[in-house]
Tab-separated table of C-alpha atoms in Angstrom:
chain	number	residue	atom	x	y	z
A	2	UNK	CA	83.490	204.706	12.433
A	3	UNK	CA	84.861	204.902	8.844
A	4	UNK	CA	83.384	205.721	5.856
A	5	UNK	CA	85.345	207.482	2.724
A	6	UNK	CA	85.481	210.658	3.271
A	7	UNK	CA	84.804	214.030	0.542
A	8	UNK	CA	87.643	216.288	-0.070
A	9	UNK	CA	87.218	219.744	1.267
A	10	UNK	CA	89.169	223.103	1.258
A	11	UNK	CA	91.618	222.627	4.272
A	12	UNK	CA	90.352	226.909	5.688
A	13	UNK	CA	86.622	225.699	5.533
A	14	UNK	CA	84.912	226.109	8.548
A	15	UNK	CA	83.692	223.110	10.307
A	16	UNK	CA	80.300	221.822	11.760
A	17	UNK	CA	78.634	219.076	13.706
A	18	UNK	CA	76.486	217.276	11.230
A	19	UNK	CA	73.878	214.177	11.205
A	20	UNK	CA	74.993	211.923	8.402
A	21	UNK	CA	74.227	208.619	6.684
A	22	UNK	CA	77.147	206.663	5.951
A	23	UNK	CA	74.944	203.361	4.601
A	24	UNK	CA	71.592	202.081	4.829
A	25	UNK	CA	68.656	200.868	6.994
A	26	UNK	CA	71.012	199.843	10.284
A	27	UNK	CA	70.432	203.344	11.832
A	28	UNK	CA	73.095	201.887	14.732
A	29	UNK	CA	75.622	201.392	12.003
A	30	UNK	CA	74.922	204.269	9.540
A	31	UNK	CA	73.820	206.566	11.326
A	32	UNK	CA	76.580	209.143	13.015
A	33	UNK	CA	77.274	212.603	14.044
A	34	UNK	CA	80.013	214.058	12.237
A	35	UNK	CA	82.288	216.937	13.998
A	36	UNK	CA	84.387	218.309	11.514
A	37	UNK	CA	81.584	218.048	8.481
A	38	UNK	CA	82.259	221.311	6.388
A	39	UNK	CA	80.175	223.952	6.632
A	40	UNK	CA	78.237	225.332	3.858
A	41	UNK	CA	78.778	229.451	2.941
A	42	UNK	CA	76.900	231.392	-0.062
A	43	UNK	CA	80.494	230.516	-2.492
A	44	UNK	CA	80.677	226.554	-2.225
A	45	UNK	CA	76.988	225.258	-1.554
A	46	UNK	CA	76.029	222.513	-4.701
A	47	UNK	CA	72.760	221.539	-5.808
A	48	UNK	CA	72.388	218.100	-4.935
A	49	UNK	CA	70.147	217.263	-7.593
A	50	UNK	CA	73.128	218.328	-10.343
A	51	UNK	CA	76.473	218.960	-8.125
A	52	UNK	CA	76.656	222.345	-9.557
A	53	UNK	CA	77.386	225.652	-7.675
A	54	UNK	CA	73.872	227.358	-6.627
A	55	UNK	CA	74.092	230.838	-7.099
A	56	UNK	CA	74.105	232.482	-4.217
A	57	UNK	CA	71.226	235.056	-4.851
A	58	UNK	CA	68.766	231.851	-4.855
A	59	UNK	CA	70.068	230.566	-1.529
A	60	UNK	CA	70.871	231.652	2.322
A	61	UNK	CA	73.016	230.574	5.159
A	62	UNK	CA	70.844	229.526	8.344
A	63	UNK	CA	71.713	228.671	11.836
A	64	UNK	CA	69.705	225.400	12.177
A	65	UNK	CA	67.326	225.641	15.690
A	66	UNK	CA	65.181	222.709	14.656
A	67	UNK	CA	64.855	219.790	12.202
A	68	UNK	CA	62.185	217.588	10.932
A	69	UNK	CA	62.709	214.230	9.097
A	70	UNK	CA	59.903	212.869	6.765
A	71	UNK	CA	59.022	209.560	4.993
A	72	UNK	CA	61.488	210.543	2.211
A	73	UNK	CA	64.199	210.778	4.464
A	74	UNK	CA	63.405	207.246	5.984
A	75	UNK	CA	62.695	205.591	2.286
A	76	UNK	CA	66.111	207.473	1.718
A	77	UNK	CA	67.944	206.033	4.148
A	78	UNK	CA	66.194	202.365	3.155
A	79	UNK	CA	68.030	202.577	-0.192
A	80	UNK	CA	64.393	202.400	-1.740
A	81	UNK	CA	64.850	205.709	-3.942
A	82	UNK	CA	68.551	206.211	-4.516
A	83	UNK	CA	68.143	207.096	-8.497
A	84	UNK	CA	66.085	210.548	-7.996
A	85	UNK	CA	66.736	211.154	-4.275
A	86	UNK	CA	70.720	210.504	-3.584
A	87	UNK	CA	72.445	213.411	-3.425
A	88	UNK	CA	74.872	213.524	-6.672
A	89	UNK	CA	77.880	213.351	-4.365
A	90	UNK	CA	76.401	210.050	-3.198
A	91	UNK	CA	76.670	208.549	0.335
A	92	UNK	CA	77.578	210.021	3.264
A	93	UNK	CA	75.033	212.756	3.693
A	94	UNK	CA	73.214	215.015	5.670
A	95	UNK	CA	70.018	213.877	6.722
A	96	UNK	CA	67.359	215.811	7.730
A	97	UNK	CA	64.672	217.690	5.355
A	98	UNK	CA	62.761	220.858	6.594
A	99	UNK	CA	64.097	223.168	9.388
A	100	UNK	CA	63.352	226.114	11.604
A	101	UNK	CA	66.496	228.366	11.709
A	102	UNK	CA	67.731	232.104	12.048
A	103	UNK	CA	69.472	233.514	8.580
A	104	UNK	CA	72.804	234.024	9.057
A	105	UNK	CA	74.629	235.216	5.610
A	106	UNK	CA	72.510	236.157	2.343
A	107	UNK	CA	73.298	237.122	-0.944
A	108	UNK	CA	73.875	241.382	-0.940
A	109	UNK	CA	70.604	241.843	-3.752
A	110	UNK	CA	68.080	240.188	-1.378
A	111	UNK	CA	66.008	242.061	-0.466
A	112	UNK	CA	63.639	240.148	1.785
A	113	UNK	CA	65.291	238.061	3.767
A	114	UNK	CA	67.835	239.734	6.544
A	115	UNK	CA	70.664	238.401	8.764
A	116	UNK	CA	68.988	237.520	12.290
A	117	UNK	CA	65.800	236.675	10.535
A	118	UNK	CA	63.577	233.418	11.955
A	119	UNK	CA	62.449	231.235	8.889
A	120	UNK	CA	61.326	228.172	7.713
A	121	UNK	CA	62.540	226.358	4.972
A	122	UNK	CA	62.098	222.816	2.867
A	123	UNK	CA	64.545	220.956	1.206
A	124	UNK	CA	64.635	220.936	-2.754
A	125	UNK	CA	62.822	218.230	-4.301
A	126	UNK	CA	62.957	215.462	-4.558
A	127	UNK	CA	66.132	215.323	-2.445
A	128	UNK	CA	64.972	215.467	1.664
A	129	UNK	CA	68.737	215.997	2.821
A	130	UNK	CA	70.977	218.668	3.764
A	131	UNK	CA	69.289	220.312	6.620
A	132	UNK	CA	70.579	218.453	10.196
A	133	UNK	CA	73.344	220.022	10.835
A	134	UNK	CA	74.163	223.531	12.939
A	135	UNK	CA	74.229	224.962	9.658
A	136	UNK	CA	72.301	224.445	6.442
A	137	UNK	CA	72.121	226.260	2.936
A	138	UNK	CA	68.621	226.901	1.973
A	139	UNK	CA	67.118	228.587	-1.472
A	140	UNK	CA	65.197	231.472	-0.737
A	141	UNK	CA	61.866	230.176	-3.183
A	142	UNK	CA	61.413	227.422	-0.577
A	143	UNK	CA	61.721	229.464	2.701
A	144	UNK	CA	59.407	231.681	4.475
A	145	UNK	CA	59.613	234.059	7.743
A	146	UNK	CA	58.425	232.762	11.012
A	147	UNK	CA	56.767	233.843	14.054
A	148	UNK	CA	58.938	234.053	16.825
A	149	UNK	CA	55.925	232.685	18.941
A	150	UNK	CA	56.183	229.321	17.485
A	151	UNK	CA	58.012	227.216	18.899
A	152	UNK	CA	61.166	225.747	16.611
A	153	UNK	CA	60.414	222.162	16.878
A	154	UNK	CA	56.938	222.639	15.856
A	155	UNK	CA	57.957	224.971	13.097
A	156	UNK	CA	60.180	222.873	11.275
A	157	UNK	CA	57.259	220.859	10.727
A	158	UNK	CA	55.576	223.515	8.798
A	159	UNK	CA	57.385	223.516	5.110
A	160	UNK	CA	56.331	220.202	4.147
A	161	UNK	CA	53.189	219.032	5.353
A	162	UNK	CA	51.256	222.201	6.009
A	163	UNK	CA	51.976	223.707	2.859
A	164	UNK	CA	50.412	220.592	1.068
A	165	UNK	CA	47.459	219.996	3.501
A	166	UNK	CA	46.988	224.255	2.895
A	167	UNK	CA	47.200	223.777	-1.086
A	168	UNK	CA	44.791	220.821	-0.975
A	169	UNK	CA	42.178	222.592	0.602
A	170	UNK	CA	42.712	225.828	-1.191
A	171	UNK	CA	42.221	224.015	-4.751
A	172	UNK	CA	39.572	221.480	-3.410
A	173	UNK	CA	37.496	221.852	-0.351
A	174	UNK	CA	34.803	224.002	-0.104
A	175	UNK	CA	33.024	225.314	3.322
A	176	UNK	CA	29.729	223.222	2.581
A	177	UNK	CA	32.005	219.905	2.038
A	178	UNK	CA	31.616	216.599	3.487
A	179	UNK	CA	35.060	215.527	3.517
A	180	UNK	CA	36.613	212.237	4.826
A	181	UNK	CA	40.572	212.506	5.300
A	182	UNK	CA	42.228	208.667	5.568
A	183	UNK	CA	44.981	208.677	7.668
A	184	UNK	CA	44.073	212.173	10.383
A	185	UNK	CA	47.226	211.648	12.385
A	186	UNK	CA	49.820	211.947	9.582
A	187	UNK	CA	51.812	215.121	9.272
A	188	UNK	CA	49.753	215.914	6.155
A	189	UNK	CA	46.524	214.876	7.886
A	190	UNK	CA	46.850	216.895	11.303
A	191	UNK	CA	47.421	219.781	9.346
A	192	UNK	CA	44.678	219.100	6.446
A	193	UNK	CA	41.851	218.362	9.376
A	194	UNK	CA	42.585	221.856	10.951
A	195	UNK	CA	42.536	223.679	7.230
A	196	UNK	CA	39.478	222.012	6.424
A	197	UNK	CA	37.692	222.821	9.947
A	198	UNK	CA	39.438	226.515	9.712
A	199	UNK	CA	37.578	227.114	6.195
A	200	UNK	CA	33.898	225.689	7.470
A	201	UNK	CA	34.025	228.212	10.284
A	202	UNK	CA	35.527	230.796	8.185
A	203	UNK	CA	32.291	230.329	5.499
A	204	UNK	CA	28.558	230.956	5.793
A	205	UNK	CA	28.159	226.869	5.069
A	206	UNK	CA	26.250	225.157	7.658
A	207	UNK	CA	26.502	221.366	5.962
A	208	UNK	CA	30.353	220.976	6.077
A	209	UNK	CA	31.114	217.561	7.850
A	210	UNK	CA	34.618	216.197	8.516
A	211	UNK	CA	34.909	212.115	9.172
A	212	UNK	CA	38.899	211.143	9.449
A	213	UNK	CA	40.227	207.333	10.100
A	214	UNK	CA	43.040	207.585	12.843
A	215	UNK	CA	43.651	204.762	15.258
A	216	UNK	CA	44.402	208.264	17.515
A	217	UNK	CA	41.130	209.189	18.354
A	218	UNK	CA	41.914	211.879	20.865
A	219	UNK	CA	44.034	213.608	18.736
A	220	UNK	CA	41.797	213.645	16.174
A	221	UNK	CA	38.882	215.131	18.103
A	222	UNK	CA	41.146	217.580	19.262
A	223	UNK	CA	42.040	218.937	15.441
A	224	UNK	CA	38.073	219.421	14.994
A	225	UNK	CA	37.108	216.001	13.483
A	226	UNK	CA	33.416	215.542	13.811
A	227	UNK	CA	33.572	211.514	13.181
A	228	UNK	CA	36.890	209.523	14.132
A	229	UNK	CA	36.633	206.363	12.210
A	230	UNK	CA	38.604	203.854	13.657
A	231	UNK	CA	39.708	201.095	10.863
A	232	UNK	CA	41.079	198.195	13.151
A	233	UNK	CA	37.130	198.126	14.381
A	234	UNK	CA	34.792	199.832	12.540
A	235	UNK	CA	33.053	198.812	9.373
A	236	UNK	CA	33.263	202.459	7.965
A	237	UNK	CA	32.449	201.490	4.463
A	238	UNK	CA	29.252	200.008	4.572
């Protein structure tokens, strides 16, 4: 394929890399790059600005695993190109929130170590950056992982369960009657389960948890106590 290529220092190291070269044909656009540079503490940008991120907000990390999100597909749709294009514009790295192990970090950090299994999200509102074997992360949007998770279900984590996790923090109480639309989303399998996890965790005895899913096993399964089903059933009434 062919696409204009970015001008890179000739002794950078190189990587394989997902990238978008276009839009919405994934056949077309779509492509894995082998000689895609790859990023170290010095020469990582912001993508929001294009300017150097200093390298005591941001690691190095070995990518093991790598979700994509609805951003990255509206992304790749051309739908949201003003606030979510990288500033060095098309091609890219797709690929938003990863499960990795650290592999360089600034010398003042002091939590984060080399060999170290995290998590991390990309940098709003930009979901790009991370599907490659390497990926620069900032340190404010990572967070250690268990080694007994497994990295493709870990990658999932940085997004989705952190916003199903604040959502019940702020709102839900353990004596709630709580109806979730859409249960087998990656915000809604991971809000049923914080919702369930904080009824048995309280002394409330009324807490009730309806979801509409057109998955009902996989709903039951994540603790739902009534699995609405909208194609059929007149839930409103």
């Amino acid at each position: 394929f062919a696409h204009k290529s970015k001008k890179h220092p000739i002794n950078q190291q190189k990587m394989k890399a997902a990238i978008a070269t276009g839009i919405e044909d994934i056949e077309q656009h779509i492509h894995v790059q082998d000689e895609w540079p790859q990023p170290t503490l010095e020469n990582s940008k912001d993508g929001k600005t294009g300017r150097q991120i200093k390298p005591a907000e941001c690691m190095i990390v070995k990518v093991l695993a790598c979700a994509l999100a609805p951003g990255d597909c509206r992304l790749f749709k051309g739908r949201t190109d003003i606030f979510q294009l990288p500033k060095s514009g098309r091609p890219y790295i797709i690929g938003s929130d990863i499960c990795g192990i650290v592999t360089e970090v600034a010398p003042e950090e002091t939590y984060f170590q080399v060999g170290d299994r995290i998590i991390a999200r990309f940098d709003e509102p930009q979901p790009n950056g991370m599907c490659a074997e390497y990926a620069c992360v900032k340190t404010c949007l990572s967070e250690k992982c268990p080694k007994a998770i497994l990295a493709t279900e870990a990658c999932t984590l940085p997004a989705s369960a952190a916003a199903a996790k604040l959502v019940v923090d702020q709102h839900v109480h353990e004596n709630d009657r709580v109806l979730v639309l859409g249960a087998s989303g990656g915000v809604g399998t991971f809000l049923c389960q914080y919702i369930k996890l904080k009824q048995r965790q309280g002394n409330g005895t009324t807490g009730f948890l309806a979801a509409t899913t057109t998955q009902k096993e996989l709903a039951t399964s994540l603790g739902v106590d009534r699995v609405i089903d909208y194609r059929s059933d007149n839930w409103w009434a």
